[in-house]
Coordinates of C-alpha atoms and ligand atoms in Angstrom, one line a residue:
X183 CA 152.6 115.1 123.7
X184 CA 149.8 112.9 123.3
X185 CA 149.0 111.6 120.1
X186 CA 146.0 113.0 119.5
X187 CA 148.2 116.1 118.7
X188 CA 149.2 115.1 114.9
X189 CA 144.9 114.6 114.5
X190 CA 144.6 118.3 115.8
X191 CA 147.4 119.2 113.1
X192 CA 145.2 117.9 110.3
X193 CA 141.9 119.6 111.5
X194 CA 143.7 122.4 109.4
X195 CA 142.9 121.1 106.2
X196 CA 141.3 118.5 107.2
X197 CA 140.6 117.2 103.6
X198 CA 140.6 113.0 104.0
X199 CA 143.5 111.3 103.4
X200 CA 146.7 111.9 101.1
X201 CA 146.2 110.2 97.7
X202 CA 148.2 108.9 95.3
X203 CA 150.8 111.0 93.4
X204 CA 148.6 112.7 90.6
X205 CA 150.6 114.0 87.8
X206 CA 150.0 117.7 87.4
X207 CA 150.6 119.2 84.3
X208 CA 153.5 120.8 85.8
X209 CA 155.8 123.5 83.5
X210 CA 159.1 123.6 83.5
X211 CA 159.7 127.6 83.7
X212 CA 163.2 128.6 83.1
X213 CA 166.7 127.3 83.5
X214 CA 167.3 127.9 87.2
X215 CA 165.6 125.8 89.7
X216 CA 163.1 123.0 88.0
X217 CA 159.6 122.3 89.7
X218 CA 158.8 119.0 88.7
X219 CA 155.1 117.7 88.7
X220 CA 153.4 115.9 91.8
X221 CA 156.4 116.7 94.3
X222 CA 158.7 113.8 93.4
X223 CA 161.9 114.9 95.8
X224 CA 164.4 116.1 93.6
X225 CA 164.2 119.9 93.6
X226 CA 167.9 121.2 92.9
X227 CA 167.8 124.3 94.5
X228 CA 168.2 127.9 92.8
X229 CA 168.9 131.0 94.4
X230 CA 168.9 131.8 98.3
X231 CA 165.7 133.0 99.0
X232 CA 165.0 136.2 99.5
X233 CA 162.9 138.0 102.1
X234 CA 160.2 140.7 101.5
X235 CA 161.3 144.4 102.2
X236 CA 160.3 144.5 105.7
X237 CA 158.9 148.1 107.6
X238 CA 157.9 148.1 111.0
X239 CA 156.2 150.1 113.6
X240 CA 158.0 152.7 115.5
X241 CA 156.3 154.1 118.6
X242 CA 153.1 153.1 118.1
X243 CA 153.1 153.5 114.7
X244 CA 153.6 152.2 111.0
X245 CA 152.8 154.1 108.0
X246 CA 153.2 153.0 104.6
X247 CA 152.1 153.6 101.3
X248 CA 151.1 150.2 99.1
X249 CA 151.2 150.8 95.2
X250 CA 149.2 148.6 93.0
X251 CA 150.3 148.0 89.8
X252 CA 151.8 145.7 86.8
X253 CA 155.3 145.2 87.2
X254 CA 157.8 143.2 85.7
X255 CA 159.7 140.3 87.6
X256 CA 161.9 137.7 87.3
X257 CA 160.5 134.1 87.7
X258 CA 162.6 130.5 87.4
X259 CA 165.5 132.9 85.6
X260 CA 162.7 134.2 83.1
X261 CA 161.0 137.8 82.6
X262 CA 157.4 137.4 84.1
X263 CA 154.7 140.3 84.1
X264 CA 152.7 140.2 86.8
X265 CA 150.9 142.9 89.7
X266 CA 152.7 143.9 93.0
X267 CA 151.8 145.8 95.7
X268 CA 155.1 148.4 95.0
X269 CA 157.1 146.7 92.3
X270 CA 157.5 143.5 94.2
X271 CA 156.4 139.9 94.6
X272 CA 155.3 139.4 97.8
X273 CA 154.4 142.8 98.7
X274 CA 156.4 144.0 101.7
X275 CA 156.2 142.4 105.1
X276 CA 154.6 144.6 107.7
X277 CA 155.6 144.5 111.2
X278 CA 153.2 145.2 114.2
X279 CA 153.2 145.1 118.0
X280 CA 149.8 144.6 119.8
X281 CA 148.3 148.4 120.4
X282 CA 150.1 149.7 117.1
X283 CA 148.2 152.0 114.7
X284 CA 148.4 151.3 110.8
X285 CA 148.1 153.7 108.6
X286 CA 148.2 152.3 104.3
X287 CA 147.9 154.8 101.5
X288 CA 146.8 152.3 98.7
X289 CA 147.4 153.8 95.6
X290 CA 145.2 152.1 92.6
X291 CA 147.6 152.0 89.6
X292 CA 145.6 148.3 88.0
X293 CA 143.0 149.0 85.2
X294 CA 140.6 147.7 87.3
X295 CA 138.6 148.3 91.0
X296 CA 140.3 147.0 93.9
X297 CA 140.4 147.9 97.5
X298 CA 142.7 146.2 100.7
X299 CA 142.0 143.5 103.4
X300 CA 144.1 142.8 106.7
X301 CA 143.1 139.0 106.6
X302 CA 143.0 138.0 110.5
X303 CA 143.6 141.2 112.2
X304 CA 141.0 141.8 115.2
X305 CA 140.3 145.2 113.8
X306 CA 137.1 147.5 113.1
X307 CA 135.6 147.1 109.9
X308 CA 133.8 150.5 110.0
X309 CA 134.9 153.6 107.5
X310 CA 138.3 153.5 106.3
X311 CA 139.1 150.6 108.5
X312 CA 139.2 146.7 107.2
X313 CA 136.1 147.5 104.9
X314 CA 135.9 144.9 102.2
X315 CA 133.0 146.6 100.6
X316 CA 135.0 149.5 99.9
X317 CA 135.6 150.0 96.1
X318 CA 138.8 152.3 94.8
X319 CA 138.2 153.2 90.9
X320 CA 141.5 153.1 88.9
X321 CA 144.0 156.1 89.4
X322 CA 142.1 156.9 92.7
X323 CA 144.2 156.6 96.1
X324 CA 142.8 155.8 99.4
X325 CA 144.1 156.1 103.3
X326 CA 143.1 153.3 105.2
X327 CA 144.1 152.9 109.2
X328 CA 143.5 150.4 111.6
X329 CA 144.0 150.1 114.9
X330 CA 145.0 146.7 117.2
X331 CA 143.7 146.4 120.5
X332 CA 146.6 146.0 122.9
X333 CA 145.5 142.6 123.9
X334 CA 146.2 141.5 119.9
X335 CA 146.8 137.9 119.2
X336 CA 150.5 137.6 118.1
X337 CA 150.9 135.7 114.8
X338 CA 151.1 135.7 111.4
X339 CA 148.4 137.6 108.9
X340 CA 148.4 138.7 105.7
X341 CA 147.1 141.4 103.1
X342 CA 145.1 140.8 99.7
X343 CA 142.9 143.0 97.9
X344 CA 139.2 142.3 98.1
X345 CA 136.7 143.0 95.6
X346 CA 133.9 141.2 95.3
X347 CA 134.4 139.4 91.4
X348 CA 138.1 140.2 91.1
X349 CA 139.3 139.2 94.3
X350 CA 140.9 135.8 92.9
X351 CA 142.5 137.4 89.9
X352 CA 143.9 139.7 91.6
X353 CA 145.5 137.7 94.3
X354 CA 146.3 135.0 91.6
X355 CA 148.3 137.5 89.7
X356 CA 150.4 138.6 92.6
X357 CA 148.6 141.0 95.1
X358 CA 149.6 139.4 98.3
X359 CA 152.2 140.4 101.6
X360 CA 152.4 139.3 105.2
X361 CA 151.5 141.1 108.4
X362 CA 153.5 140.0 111.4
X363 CA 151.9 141.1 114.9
X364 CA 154.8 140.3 116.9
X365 CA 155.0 138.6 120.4
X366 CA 154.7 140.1 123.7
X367 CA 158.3 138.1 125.1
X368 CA 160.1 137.6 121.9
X369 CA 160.8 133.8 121.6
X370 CA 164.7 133.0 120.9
X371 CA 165.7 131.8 117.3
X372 CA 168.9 131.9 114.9
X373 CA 166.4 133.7 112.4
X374 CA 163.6 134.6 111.3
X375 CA 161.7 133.9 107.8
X376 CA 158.8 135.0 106.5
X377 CA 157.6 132.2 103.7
X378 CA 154.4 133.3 101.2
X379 CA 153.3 130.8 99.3
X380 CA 151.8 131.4 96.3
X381 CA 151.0 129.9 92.8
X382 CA 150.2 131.2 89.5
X383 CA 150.3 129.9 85.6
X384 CA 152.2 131.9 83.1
X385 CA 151.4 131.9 79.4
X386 CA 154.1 131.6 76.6
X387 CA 154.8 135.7 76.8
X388 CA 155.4 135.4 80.5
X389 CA 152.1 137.0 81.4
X390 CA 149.7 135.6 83.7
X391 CA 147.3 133.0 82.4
X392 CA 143.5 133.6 82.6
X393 CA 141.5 131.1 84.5
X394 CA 138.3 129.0 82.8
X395 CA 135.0 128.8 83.6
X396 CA 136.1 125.3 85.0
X397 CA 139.6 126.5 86.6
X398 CA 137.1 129.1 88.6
X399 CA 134.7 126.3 89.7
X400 CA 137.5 124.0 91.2
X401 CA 138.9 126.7 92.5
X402 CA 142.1 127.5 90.4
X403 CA 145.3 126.0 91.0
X404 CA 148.1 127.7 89.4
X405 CA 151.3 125.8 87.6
X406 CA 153.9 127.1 89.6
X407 CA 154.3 127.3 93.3
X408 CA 156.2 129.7 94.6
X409 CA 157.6 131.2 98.3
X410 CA 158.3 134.7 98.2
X411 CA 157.7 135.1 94.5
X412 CA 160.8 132.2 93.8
X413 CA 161.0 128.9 92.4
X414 CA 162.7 126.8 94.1
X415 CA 165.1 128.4 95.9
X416 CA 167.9 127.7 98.8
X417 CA 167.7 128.3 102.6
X418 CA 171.1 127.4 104.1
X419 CA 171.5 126.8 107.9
X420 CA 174.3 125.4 110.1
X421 CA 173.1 122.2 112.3
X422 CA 172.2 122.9 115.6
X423 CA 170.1 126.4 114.6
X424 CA 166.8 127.3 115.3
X425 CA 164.9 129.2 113.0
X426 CA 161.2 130.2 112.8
X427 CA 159.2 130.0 110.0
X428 CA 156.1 132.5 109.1
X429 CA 154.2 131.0 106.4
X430 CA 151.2 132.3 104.8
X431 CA 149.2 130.1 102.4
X432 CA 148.4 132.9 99.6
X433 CA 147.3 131.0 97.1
X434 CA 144.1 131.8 95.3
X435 CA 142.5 128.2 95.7
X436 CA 145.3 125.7 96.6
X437 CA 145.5 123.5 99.7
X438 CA 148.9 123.1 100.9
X439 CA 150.3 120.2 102.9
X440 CA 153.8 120.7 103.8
X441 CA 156.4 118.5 105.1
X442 CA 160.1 118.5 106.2
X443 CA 161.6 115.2 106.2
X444 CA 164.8 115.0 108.0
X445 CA 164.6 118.1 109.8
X446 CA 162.9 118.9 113.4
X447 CA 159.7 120.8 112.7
X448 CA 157.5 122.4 115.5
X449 CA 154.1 124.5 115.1
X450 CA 154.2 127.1 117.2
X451 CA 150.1 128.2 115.8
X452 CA 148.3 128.8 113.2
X453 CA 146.4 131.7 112.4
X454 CA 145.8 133.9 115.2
X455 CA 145.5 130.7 117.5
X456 CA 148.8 130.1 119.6
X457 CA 149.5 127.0 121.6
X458 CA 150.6 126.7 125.0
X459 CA 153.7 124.8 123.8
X460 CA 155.1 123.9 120.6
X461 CA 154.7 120.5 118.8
X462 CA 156.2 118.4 116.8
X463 CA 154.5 118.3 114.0
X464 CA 155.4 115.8 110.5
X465 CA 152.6 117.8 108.3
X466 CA 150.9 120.8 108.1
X467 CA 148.0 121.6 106.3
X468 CA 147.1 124.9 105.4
X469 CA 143.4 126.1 103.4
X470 CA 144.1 128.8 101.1
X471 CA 143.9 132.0 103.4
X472 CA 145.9 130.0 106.7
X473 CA 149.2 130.5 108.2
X474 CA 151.5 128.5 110.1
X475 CA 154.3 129.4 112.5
X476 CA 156.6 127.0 112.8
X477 CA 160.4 126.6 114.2
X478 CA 162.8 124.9 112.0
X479 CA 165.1 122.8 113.9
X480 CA 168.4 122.1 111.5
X481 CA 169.2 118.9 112.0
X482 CA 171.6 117.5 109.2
X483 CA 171.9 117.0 105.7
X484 CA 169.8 118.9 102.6
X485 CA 165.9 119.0 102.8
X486 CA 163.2 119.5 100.5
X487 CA 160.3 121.5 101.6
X488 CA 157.3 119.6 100.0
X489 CA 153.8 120.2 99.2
X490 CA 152.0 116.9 99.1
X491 CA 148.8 116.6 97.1
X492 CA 145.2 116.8 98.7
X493 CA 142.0 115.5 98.1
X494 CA 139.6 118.0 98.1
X495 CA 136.4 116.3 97.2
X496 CA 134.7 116.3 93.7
X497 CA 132.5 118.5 91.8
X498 CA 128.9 117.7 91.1
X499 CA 128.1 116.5 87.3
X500 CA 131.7 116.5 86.6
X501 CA 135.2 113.7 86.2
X502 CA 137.5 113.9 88.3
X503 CA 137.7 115.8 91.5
X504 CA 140.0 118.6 92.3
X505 CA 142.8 117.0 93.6
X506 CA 145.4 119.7 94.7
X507 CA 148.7 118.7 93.0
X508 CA 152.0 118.3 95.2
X509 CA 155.1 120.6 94.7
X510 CA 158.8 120.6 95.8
X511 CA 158.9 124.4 97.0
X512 CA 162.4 125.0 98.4
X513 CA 165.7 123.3 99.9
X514 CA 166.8 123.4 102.9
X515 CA 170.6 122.9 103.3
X516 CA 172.2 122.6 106.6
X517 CA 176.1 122.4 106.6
X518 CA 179.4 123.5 108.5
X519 CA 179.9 123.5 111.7
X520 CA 177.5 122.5 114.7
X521 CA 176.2 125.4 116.7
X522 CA 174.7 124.9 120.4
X523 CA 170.9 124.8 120.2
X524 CA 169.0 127.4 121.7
X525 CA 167.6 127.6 124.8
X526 CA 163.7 125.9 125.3
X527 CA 160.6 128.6 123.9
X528 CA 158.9 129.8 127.2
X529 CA 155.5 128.8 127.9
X530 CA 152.8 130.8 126.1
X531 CA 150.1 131.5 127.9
X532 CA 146.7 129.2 127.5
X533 CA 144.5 130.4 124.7
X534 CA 141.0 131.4 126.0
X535 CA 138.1 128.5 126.1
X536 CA 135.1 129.2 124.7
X537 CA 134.0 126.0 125.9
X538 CA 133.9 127.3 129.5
X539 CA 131.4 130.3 128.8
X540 CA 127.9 130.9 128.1
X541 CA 126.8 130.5 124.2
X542 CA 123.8 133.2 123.7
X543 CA 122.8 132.2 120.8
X544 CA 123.4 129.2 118.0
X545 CA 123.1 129.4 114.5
X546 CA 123.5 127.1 111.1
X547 CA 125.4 128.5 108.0
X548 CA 124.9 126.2 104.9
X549 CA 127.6 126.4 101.9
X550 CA 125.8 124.7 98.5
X551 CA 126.6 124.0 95.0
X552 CA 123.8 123.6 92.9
X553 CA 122.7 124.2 89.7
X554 CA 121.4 128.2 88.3
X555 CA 123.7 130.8 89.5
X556 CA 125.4 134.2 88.3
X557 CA 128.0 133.1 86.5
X558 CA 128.8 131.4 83.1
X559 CA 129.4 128.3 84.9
X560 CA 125.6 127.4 85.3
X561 CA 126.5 126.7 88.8
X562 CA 125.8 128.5 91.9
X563 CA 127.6 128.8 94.8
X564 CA 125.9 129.8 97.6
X565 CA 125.6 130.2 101.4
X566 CA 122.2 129.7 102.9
X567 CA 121.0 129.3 99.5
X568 CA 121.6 132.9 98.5
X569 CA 124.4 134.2 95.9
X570 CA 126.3 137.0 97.5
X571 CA 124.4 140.4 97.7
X572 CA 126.4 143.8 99.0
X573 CA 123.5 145.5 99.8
X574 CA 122.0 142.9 101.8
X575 CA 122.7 141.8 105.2
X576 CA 122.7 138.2 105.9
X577 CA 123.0 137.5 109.3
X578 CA 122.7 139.9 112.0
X579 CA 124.5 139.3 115.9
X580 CA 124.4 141.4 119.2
X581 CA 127.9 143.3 120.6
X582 CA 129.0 140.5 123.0
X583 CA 127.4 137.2 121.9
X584 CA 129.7 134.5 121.9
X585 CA 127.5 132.0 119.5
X586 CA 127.9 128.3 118.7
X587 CA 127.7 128.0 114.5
X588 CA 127.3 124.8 113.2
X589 CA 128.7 125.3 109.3
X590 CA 127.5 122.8 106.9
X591 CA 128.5 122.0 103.5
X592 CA 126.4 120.1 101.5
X593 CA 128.4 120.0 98.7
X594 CA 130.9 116.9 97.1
X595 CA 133.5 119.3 97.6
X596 CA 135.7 121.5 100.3
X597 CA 135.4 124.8 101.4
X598 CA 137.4 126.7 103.3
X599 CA 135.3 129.1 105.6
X600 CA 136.5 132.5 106.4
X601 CA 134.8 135.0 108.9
X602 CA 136.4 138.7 108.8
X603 CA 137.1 140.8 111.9
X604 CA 136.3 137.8 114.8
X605 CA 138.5 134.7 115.5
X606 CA 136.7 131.1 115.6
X607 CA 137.1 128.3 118.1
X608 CA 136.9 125.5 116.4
X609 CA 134.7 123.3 119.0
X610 CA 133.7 119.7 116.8
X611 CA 135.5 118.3 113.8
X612 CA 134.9 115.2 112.0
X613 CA 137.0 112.6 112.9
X614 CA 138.4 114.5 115.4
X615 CA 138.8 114.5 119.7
X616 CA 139.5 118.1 120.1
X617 CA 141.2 118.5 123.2
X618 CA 142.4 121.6 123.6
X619 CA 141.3 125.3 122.2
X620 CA 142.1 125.6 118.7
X621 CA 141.5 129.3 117.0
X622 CA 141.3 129.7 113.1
X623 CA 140.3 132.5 111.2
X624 CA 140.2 130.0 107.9
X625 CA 138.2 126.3 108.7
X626 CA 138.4 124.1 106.1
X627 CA 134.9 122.4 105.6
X628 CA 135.3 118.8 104.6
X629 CA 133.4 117.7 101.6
X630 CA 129.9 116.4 103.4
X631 CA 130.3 117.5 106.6
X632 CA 129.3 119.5 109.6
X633 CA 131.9 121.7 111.6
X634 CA 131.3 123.6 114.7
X635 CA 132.9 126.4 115.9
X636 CA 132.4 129.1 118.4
X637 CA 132.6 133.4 117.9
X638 CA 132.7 136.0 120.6
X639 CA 131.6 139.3 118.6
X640 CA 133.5 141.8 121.0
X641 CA 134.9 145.1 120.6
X642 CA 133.4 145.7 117.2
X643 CA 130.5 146.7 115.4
X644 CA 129.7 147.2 111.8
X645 CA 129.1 145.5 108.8
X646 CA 131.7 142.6 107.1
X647 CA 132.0 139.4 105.3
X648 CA 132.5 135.8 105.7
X649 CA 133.3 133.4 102.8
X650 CA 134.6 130.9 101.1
X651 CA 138.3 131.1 100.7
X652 CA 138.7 129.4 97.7
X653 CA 138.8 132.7 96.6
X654 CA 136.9 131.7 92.8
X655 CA 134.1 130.7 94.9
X656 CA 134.0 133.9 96.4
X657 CA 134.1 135.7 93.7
X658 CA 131.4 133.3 92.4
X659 CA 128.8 134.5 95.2
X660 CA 129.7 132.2 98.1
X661 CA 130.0 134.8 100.6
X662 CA 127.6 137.0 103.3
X663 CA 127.5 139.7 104.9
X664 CA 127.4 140.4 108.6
X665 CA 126.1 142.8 110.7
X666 CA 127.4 143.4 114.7
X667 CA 125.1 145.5 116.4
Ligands
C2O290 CU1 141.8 136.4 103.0 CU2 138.0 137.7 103.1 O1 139.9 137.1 103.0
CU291 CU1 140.1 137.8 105.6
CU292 CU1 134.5 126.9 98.1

């Protein structure tokens, strides 16, 4: 591999370098498994972890109904009340093939509007498919269905509710679940785990906390961190085995940098975007809204899976910047007896190269923070200098343009960018030589900076939404709506 391939890694997050150890008012919640503040390495673990329920597709199709509503769960050993998509934390995994039908029955049971996104999937955002502007009144249930093109990317996705000024709270309190769309040749592996990472605060009484005004700015960052609703807790594997990873950053603004020291980790992709060949990778960073797929090579020896903090720029007017916090999340244990290692992954095919075909047409998209604005914050967070409007369409692009965006923030701090419905290729990075095709569906916009990326608005027309994925600055107004036409 050459080395520009651990620069690549970073264009994930790409928020500047690590920083010091920040201590993070971290909670000690319950008498099982401890979470200590900052990510200082000694994590006993807890319980094994557990996986989500997990319902797949069979011929062609996967129905399911998703329940919405307050439930209670255990947390760290202690009673916690928080929602679930049907009674559980993460919701339940859903499994796909390319060409597969899904059909959801999302029953509102919350006390307040909500409504259901398929974050990544290439599908249509018309009627009751991924329509974000969609609003379901308590009580009310709706059937949503969406169909994957048989050429699908493979990968990892996920589901969140979506409505515009309660999106964050919503996910923050526990509305979350992964979507796996599974590979065309199924690459060999011991086993397979789906890790969602998430984080939340809980108050005294075991309820969720509220965010501030100022919590909603930075972009929240809750006091625990969990990986499938758990804290801390143990994944045991014999040396030798391979497993893969699917893990889905869920958390409502948090950066995640994860590491694995003393164990072989590979990324297979992120996002939709798959890569010829795995690499060896030392750290991945994922913008709230990505996901990684990764194989776990068990070497020897106990492990801690480790969030390290992030530097994600500083807010204007304001001390202190919001540096994401680290977190010990889990422990990996290897022991017994060696077991042969499995045989190499085949070669994926090359991802398409948008840097070989025409652009028809270039555009700028400007994310701000300034002063004025909707909220009780006194500050606005806009793109192109507009708050978000739902009855307004922003920008406007032809069926089959492939454009060149350039996306600029202007602002001290990140952003994460998100565009609905269409993968991006990310083309320029700063501080970066990209030398191969890289697809996100989440960019992360350094602080100050000017990304580049490159759409192809096929198979699809109607009306959707990109945004910032710190998801308090979407519900703040820092999202747009587009129109394919
Ligand atoms: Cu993860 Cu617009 O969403
Ligand atoms: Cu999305
Ligand atoms: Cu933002």
């Amino acid at each position: 591999m050459p080395p520009v391939s651990r620069r690549t890694i970073l264009i994930v997050g790409g928020v500047g370098g690590l920083t010091a150890l920040v201590g993070g008012a971290g909670l000690l919640w319950g008498s099982t498994g401890s979470q200590l503040p900052g990510g200082t390495g000694t994590l006993s673990g807890a319980d094994d972890l557990l996986q989500p329920e997990m319902v797949r597709s069979d011929a062609g199709l996967l129905r399911v109904r998703l329940s919405s509503a307050e439930a209670a769960v255990r947390i760290g050993g202690r009673e916690a009340t928080v929602l679930t998509y049907n009674g559980s934390l993460p919701g339940p995994t859903l499994v796909l093939r390319p060409g597969d039908r899904l059909e959801v029955e999302l029953e509102n049971g919350l006390d307040a509007i909500t409504n259901l996104h398929v974050h990544g999937l290439h599908v249509t955002p018309r009627g009751n498919g991924d329509n974000v502007l969609l609003a379901i009144d308590p009580g009310d249930t709706v059937d949503y269905a969406y169909d994957l093109p048989a050429d699908h990317a493979p990968g990892v996705y996920w589901y969140h509710p979506h409505h515009h000024g309660n999106t964050a709270d919503q996910v923050a309190a526990g509305l979350y679940g992964a979507i796996i769309v599974e590979d065309p040749e199924p690459i060999a592996v011991t086993r397979e785990r789906v890790l969602v990472i998430s984080d939340l605060s809980l108050d005294g009484a075991g309820r969720v906390a509220p965010a501030s005004t100022r919590d909603r700015m930075m972009g929240r960052e809750g006091e625990l961190v969990l990986v499938n609703g758990q804290l801390a807790p143990t994944l045991s594997a014999r040396p030798g085995e391979r497993e893969r990873w699917r893990v889905v950053n869920a958390c409502t603004s948090r950066y995640l940098s994860l590491r694995l020291d003393g164990q072989g980790l590979q990324l297979l992709g992120m996002d939709s975007g798959r890569d010829a060949e795995p690499e060896s990778v030392e750290e991945v960073r994922l913008a709230p809204g990505n996901r990684a797929d990764l194989l776990v090579d068990a070497a020897s020896g106990s492990s801690t899976l480790r969030t390290n903090p992030v530097e994600r720029g500083s807010m204007p007017g304001m001390m202190g910047g919001p540096t994401t916090t680290g977190a010990d999340l889990a422990v990996f244990e290897v022991s017994g007896d060696a077991v042969d290692v499995p045989p190499p992954v085949p070669r994926q095919s090359a991802p398409r190269d948008l840097r070989d075909e025409a652009v028809t047409g270039r555009r700028e998209i400007t994310l701000a923070m300034g002063m004025g604005g909707m909220g009780a914050s006194g500050m606005a967070f806009t793109i192109d200098g507009r708050e978000f409007a739902a009855d307004r369409v922003d920008t406007s692009v032809d069926l089959g343009a492939v454009e060149e965006w350039t996306l600029v923030n202007t602002s001290p701090m990140d952003h994460p960018f998100h565009l609905h419905v269409w993968p991006m290729q990310v083309v320029e990075y700063p501080g970066t030589s990209i030398d191969r095709p890289i697809w996100r569906d989440v960019v992360n916009l350094p602080a100050r900076s000017r990304v580049r990326v490159r759409v192809p608005f096929e198979d699809f027309t109607g009306t959707t939404v990109y945004h910032c994925h710190i998801l308090d600055h979407e519900d703040l107004g820092m999202m747009g709506i587009i129109e394919a036409r």
